[in-house]
Short mmCIF file of C-alpha atoms in Angstrom, two decimals:
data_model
loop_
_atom_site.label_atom_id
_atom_site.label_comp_id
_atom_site.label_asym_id
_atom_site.label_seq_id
_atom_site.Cartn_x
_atom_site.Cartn_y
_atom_site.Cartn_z
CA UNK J 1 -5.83 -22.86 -25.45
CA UNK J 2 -8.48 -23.43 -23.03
CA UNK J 3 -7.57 -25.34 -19.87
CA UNK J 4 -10.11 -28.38 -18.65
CA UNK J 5 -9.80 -27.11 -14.99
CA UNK J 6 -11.73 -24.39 -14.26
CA UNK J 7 -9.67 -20.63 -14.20
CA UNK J 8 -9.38 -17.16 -12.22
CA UNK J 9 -7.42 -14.25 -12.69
CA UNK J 10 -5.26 -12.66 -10.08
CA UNK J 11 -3.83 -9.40 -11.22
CA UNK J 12 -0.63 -8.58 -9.18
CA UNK J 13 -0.31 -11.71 -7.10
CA UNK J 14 1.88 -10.28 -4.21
CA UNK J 15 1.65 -10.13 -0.84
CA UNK J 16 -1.59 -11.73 0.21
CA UNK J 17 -2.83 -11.86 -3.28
CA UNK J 18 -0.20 -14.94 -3.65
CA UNK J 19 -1.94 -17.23 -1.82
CA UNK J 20 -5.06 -17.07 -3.42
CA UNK J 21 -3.49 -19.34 -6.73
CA UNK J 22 -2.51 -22.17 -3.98
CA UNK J 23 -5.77 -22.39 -2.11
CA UNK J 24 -7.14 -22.81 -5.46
CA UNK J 25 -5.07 -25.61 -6.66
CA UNK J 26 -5.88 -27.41 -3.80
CA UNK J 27 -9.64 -27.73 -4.88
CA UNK J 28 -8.20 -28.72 -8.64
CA UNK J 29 -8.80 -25.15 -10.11
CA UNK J 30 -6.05 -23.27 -12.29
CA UNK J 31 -5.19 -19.60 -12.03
CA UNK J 32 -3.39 -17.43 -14.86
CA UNK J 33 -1.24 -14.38 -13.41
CA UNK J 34 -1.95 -10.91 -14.58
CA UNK J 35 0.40 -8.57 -14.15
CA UNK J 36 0.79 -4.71 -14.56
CA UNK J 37 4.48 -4.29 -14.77
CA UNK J 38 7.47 -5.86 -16.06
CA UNK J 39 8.68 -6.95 -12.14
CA UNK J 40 6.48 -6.64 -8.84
CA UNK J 41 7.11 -4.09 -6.34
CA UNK J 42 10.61 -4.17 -4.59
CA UNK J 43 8.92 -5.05 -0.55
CA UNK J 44 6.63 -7.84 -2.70
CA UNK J 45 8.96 -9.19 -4.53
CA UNK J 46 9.80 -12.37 -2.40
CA UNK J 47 5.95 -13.63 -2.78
CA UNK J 48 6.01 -13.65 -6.42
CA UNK J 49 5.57 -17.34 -7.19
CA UNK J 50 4.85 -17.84 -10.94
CA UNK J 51 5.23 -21.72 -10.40
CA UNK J 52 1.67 -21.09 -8.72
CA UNK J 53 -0.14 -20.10 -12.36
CA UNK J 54 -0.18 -21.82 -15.77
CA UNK J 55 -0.20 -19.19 -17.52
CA UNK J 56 1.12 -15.91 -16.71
CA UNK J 57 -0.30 -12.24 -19.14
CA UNK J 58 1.11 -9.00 -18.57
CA UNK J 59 -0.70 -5.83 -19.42
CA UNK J 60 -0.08 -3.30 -22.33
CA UNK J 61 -2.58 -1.35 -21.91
CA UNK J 62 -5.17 -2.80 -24.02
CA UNK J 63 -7.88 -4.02 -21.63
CA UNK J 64 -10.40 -5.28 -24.43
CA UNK J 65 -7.24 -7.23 -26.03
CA UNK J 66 -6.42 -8.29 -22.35
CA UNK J 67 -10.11 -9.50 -22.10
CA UNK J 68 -9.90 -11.53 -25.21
CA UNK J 69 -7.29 -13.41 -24.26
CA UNK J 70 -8.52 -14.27 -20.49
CA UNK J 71 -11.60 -15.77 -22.17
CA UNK J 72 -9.27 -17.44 -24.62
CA UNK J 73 -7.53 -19.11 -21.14
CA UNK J 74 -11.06 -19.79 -19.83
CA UNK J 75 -11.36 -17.47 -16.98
CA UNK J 76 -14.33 -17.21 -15.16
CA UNK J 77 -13.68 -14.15 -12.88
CA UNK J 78 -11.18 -12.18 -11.86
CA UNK J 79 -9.91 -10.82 -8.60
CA UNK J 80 -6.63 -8.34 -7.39
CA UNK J 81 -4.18 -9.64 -5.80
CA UNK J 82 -2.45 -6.11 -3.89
CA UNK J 83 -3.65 -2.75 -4.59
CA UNK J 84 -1.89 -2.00 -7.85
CA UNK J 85 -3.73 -4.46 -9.38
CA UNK J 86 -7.63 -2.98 -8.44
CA UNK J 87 -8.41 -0.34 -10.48
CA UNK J 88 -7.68 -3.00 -13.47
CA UNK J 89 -9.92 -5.95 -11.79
CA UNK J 90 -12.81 -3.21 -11.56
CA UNK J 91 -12.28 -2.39 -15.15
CA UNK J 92 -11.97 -6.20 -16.47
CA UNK J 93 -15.14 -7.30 -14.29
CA UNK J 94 -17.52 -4.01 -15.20
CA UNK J 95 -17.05 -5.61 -18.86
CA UNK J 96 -17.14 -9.48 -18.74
CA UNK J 97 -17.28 -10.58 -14.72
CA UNK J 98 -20.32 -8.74 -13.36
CA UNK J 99 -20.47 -11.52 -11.01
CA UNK J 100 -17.55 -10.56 -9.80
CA UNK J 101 -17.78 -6.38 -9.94
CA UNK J 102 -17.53 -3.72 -7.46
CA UNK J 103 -18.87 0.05 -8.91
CA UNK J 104 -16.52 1.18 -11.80
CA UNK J 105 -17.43 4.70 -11.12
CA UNK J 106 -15.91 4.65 -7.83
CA UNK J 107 -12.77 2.82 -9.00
CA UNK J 108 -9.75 5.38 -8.10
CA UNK J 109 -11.74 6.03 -4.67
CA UNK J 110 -11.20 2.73 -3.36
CA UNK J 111 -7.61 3.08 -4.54
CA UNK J 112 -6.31 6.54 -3.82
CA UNK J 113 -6.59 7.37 0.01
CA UNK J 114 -7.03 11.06 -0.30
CA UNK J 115 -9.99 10.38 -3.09
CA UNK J 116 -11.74 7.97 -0.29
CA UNK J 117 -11.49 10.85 2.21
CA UNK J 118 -13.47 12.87 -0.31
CA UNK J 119 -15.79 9.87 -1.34
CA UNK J 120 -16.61 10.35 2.58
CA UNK J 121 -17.46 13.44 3.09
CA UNK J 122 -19.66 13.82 0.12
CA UNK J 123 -21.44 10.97 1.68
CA UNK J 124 -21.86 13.11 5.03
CA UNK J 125 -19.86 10.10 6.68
CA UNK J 126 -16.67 10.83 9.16
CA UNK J 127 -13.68 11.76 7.20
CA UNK J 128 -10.29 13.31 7.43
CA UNK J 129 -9.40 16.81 7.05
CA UNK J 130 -7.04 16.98 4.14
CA UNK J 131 -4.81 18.78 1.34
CA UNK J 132 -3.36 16.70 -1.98
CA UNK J 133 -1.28 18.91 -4.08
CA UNK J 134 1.96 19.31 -5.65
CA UNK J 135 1.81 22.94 -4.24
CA UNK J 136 3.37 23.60 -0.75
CA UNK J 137 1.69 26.72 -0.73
CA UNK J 138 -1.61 25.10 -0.55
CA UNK J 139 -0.81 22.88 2.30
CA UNK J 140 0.22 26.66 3.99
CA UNK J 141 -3.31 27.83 3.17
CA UNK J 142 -5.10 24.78 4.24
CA UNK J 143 -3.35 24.91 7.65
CA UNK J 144 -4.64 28.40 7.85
CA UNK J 145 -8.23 27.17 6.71
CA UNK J 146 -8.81 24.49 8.93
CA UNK J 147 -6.97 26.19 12.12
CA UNK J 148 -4.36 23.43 12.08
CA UNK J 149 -1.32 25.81 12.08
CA UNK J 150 -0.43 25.47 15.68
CA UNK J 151 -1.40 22.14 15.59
CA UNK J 152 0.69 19.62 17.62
CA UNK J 153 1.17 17.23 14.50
CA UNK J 154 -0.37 16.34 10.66
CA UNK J 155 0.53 13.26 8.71
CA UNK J 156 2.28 13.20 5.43
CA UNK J 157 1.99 10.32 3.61
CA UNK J 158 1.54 8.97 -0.28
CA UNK J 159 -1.88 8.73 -1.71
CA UNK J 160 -1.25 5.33 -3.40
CA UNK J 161 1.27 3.38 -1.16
CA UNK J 162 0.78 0.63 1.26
CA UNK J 163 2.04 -0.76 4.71
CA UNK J 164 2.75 2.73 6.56
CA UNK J 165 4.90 3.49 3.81
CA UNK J 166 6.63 6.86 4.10
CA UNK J 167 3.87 7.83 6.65
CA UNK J 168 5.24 10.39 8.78
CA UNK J 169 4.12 12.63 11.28
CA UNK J 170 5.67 16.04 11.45
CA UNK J 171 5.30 19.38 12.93
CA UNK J 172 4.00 22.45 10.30
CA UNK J 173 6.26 25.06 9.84
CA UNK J 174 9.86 23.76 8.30
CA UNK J 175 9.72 19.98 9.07
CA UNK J 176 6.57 20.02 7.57
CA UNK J 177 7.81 21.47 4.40
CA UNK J 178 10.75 19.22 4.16
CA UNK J 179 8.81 16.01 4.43
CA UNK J 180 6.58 17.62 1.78
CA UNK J 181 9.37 18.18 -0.40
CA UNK J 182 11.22 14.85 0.48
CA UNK J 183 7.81 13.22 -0.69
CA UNK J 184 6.86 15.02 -3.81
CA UNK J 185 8.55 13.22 -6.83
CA UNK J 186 9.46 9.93 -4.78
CA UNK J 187 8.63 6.45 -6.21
CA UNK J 188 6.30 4.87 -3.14
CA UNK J 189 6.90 1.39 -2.43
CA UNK J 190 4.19 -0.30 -4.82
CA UNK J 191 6.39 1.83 -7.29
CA UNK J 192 3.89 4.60 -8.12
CA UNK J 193 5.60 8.19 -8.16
CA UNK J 194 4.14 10.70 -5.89
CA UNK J 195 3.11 13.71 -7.77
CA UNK J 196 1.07 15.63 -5.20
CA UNK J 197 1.99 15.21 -1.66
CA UNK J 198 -0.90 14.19 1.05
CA UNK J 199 -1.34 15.95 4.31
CA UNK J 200 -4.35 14.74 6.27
CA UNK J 201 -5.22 15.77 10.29
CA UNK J 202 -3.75 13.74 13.22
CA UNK J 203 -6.31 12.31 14.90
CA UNK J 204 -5.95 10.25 18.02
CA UNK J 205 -7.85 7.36 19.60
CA UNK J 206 -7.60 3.39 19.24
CA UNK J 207 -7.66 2.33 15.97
CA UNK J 208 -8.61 -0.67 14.30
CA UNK J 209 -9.17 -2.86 11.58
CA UNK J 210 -12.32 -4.46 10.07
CA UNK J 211 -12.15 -7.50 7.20
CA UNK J 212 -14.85 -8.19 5.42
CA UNK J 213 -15.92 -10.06 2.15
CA UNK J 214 -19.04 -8.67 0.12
CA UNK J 215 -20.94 -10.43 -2.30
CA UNK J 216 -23.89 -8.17 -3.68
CA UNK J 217 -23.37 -5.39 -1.81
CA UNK J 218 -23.66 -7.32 1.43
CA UNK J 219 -20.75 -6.84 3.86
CA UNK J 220 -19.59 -9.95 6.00
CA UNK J 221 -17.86 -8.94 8.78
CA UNK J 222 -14.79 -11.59 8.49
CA UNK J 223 -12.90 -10.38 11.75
CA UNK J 224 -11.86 -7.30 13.92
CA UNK J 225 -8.67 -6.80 15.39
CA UNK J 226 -7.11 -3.41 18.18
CA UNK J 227 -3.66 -2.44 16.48
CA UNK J 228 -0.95 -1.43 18.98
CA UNK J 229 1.10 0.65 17.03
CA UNK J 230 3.77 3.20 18.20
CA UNK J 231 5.64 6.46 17.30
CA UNK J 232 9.64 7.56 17.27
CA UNK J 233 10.22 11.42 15.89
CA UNK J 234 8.47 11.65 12.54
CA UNK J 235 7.48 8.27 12.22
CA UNK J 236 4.26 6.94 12.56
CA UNK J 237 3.01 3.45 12.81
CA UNK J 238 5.37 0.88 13.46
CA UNK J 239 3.58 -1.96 14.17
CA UNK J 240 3.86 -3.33 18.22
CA UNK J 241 0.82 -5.99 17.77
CA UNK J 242 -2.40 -6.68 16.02
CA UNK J 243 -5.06 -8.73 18.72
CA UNK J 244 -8.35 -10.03 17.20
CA UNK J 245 -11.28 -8.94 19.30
CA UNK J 246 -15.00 -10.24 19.47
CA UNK J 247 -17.85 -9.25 17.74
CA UNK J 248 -19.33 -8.63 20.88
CA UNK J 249 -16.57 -6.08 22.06
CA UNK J 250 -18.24 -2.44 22.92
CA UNK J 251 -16.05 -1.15 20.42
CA UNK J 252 -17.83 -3.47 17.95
CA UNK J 253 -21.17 -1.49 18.21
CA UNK J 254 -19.47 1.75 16.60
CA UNK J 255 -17.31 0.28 14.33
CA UNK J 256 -19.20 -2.08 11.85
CA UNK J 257 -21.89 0.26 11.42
CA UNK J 258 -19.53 2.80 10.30
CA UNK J 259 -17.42 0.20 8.13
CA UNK J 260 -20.65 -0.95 6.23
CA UNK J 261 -21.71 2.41 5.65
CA UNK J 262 -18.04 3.14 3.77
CA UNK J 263 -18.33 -0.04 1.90
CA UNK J 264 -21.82 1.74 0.54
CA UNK J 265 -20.72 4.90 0.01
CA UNK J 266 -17.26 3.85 -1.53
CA UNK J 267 -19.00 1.22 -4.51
CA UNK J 268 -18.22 -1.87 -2.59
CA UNK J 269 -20.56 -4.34 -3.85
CA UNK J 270 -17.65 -7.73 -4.31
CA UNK J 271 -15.06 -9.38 -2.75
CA UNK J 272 -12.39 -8.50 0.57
CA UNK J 273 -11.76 -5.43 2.11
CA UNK J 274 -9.70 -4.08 4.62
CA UNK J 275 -10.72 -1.15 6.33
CA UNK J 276 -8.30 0.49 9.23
CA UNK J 277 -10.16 2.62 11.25
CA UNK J 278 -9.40 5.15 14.57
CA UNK J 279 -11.67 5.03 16.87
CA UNK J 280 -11.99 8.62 18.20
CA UNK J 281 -14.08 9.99 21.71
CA UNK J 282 -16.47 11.19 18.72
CA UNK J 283 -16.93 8.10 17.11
CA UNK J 284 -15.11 6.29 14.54
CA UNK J 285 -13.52 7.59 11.20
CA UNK J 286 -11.44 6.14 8.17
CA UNK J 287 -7.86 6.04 8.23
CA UNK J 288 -7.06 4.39 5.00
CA UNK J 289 -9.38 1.28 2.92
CA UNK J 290 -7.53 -1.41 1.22
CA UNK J 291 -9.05 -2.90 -1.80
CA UNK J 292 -7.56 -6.92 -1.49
CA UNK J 293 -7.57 -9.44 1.48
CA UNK J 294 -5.48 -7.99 4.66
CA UNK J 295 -2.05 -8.72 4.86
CA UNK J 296 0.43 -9.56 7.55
CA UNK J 297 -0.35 -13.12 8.01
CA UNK J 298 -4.41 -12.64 8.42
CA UNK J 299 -5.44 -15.23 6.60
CA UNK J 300 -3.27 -17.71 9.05
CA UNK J 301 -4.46 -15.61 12.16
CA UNK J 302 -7.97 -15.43 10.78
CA UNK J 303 -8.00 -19.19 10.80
CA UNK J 304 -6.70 -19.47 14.20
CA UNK J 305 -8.91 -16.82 15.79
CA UNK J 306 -12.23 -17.60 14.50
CA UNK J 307 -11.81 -20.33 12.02
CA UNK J 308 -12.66 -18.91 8.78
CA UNK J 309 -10.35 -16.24 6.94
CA UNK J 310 -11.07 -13.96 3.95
CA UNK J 311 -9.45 -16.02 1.71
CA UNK J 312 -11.32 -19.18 3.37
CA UNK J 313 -14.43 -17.15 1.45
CA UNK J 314 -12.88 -16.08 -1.37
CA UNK J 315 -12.03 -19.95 -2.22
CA UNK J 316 -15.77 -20.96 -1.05
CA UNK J 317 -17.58 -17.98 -3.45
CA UNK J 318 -15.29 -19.24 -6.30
CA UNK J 319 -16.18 -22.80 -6.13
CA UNK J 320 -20.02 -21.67 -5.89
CA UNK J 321 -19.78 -22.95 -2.38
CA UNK J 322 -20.40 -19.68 0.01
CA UNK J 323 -22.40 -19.72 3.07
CA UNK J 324 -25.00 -17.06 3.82
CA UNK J 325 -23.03 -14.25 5.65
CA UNK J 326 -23.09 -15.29 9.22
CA UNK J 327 -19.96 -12.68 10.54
CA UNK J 328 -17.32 -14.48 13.39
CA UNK J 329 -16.96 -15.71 16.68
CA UNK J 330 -13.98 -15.65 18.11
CA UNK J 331 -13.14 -19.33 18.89
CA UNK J 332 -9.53 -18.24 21.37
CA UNK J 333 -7.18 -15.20 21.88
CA UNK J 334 -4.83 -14.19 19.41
CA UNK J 335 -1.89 -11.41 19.16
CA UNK J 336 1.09 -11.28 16.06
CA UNK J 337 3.29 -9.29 17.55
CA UNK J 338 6.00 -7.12 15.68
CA UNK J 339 9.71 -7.20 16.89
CA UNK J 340 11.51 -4.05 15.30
CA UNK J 341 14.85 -2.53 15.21
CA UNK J 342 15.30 0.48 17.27
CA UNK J 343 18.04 2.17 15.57
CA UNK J 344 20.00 0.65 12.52
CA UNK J 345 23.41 -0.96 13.03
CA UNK J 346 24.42 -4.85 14.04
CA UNK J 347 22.79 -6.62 16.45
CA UNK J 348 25.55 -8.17 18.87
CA UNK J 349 22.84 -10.68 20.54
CA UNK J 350 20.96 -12.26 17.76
CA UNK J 351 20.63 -15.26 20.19
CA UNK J 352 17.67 -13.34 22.56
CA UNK J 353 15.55 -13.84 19.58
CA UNK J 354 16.23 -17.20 18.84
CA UNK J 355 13.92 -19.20 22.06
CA UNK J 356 11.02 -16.90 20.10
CA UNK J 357 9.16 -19.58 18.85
CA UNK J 358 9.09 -22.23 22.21
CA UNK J 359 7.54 -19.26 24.18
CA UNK J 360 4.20 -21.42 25.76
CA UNK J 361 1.24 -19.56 23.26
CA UNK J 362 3.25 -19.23 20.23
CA UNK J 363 1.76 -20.64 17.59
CA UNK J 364 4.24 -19.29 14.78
CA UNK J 365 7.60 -16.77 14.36
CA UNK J 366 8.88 -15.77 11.12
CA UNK J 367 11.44 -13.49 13.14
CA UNK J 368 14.86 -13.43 11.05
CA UNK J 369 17.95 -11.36 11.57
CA UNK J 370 20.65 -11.13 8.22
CA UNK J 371 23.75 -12.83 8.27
CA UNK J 372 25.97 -10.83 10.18
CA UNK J 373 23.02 -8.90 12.30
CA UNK J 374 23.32 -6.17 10.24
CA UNK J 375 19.73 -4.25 10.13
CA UNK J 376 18.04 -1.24 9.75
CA UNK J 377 15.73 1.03 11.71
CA UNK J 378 12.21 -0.40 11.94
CA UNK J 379 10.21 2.75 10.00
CA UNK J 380 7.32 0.77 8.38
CA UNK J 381 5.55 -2.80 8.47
CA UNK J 382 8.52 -3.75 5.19
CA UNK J 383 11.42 -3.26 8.13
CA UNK J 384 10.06 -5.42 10.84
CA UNK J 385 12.49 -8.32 12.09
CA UNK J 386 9.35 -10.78 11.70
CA UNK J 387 6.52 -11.54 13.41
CA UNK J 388 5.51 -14.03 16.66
CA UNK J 389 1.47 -15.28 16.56
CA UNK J 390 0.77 -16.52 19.79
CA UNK J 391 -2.93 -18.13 20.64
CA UNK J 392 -4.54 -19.63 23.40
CA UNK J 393 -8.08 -19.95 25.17
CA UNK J 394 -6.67 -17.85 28.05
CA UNK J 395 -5.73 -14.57 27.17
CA UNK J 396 -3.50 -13.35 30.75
CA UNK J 397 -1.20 -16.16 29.11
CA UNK J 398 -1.38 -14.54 25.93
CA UNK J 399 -0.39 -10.99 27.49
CA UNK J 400 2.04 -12.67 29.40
CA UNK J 401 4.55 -14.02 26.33
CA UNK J 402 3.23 -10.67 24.18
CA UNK J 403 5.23 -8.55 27.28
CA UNK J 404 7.92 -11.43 27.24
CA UNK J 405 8.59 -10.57 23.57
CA UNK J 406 8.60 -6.79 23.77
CA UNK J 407 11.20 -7.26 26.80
CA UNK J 408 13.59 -9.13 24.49
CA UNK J 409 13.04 -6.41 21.87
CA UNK J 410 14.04 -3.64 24.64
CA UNK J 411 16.98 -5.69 25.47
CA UNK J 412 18.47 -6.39 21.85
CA UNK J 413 21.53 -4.75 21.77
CA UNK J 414 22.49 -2.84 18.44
CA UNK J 415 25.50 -0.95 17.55
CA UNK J 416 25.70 1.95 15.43
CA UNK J 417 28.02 1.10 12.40
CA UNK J 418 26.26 2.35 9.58
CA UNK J 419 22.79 2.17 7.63
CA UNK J 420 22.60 -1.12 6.11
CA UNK J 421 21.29 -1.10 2.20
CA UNK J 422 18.18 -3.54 2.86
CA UNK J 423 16.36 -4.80 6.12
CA UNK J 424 15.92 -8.24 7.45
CA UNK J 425 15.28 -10.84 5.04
CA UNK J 426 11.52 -11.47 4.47
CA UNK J 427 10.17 -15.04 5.23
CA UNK J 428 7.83 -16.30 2.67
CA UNK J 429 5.06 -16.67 5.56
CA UNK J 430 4.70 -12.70 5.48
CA UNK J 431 2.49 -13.77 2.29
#
């Protein structure tokens, strides 16, 4: 039965794919829920909302059945909500949604990190050295090939996972065939199962992220923000902060060139992206693209640091209401700072976190320790204690409660009693 309001699809509404069903209801529209397995992924699963959607389909496999009975429910496009949910968008919009379509040929490139890499270099753009097999032995010969044996570091990481998932950084020789082997076989945390194993380079610089929104095959740039990230053994990535930075930054001149040019080569033609991207002495290269809005709170710190998010556009193209692509200005300074667990145990002063939130720029903490201050080690962006956004005109002030928070962190003071089974409750603001 055909609602009277009018209707988009969100396949796998998780993480920041669940807000995009309340922005619309705001401007009277109705979204239906499309989902492609029986329960979303375990670090997601506190963001399903199905009181959002009314009317909630999950898939069987049978896309043209599945497209019958969207245009039963009235939709008028469709859009993913995390990555599990792209390569079916692509597939429903190539057949009734051109509007809404990015290139169905390049589907599994925009999804599958090590196919991007490959996407890239075919395209004679910057890309990552890399092996995907199920084979140890090839990752032997590859090292060999590429005179990365003696190499200080490689990554290991899954092909199809998100939020630094399982990315680790190891030595070749034994560790690296033990993280190999660790990896190969093991269910990721969007719930895919790793059959080949992905090794890629190390390469160092400052890396970044670029947002954009495309409509036509023309690339907005939507924001651009420096991570801060940091290392500890094997692993790789745990978030420190993310700070927004203007379009005018020098870094700016390298980086959205590149980005537009692996939007083109990668099929891009619709919706947001979120491309993270090191920026090396020799220029800039891919580290991973993400086929959905960014997560960790951007649409929030979008709005605060130039006024207009991904989702703000999203919402606008929807309602026929989008604005010629005009890019960002960055309207005052903000940083979302990570506070993480340096070892898993109980914390024994919960209290040093709890003044957090009055710090003079915060704008916003979701920072939450369990009952009891149990925790675990902080290994990936699903294990952080929460977040603090602070924003201001001045930035030295910013700086000033960003070093503030990362002293607290220093000084929390956690006893070894055992790994916990789960990490620090999720707030519903990590949507």
């Amino acid at each position: 039965m055909t609602t009277s309001a009018p209707v988009l699809a969100v396949v796998d509404p998780y993480g920041p794919g669940a807000l995009i069903a309340p922005a619309l209801r705001e401007h009277g529209w109705s979204c239906i829920a499309v989902t492609t397995s029986d329960r979303p992924p375990g670090p997601m699963a506190h963001t399903w909302q199905p009181e959002d959607f009314d009317h909630h389909v999950g898939y069987t496999g049978d896309i043209a059945e599945l497209g019958r009975r969207l245009a039963g429910l009235g939709a008028v496009g469709v859009v993913a909500g995390i990555e599990t949910g792209s390569e079916l968008t692509d597939a429903l919009c190539a057949r009734h949604f051109p509007e809404y379509a990015n290139s169905p040929a390049l589907s599994a490139s925009r999804r599958d990190k090590a196919l991007t890499q490959r996407v890239l270099a075919r395209a004679g753009l910057a890309s990552l050295r890399q092996v995907h097999t199920p084979v140890f032995s090839d990752v032997e010969q590859w090292l060999q090939d590429n005179a990365l044996a003696d190499a200080p570091w490689v990554i290991v990481k899954p092909a199809r996972s998100a939020g630094t998932d399982a990315v680790r950084r190891v030595q070749p020789g034994d560790r690296l065939r033990t993280a190999f082997e660790a990896m190969a076989g093991r269910r990721n945390a969007l719930g895919d199962v790793e059959h080949a194993v992905l090794v890629q380079e190390c390469v160092q610089g400052t890396e970044y992220s670029v947002d954009t929104f495309s409509v036509d095959g023309v690339h907005e740039i939507c924001g651009v923000t420096r991570y801060t990230k940091r290392s500890s053994g094997s692993v790789v990535g745990i978030y420190d902060s993310v700070e927004f930075v203007a379009p005018d930054d020098p870094a700016c001149r390298e980086l959205l060139p590149y980005a537009r040019a692996v939007l083109d080569a990668l099929g891009v033609r619709f919706g947001p992206m979120h491309a993270e991207i090191m920026l090396r002495p020799e220029g800039p290269v891919l580290i991973e693209l993400n086929p959905r809005l960014a997560g960790g709170q951007m649409a929030f710190l979008s709005g605060l640091a130039t006024g207009r998010s991904q989702l703000d556009r999203l919402v606008d193209f929807v309602r026929g209401r989008y604005r010629d692509a005009s890019g960002y200005r960055l309207l005052q300074h903000v940083t979302s700072v990570f506070v993480t667990a340096h070892q898993s145990g109980v914390i024994r002063n919960p209290d040093s976190l709890s003044g957090l939130a009055d710090l003079p720029t915060a704008v916003r903490s979701t920072v939450a320790v369990p009952p009891g201050g149990r925790v675990r080690m902080t290994s990936d962006v699903f294990s952080v204690l929460g977040r603090v956004v602070l924003a201001d005109r001045d930035p030295e002030r910013v700086e000033l409660d960003r070093r503030r928070i990362k002293r607290i962190e220093r000084d929390l003071r956690i006893d070894r009693v055992g790994a916990p089974t789960v990490g620090a409750p999720q707030n519903r603001n990590h949507r």
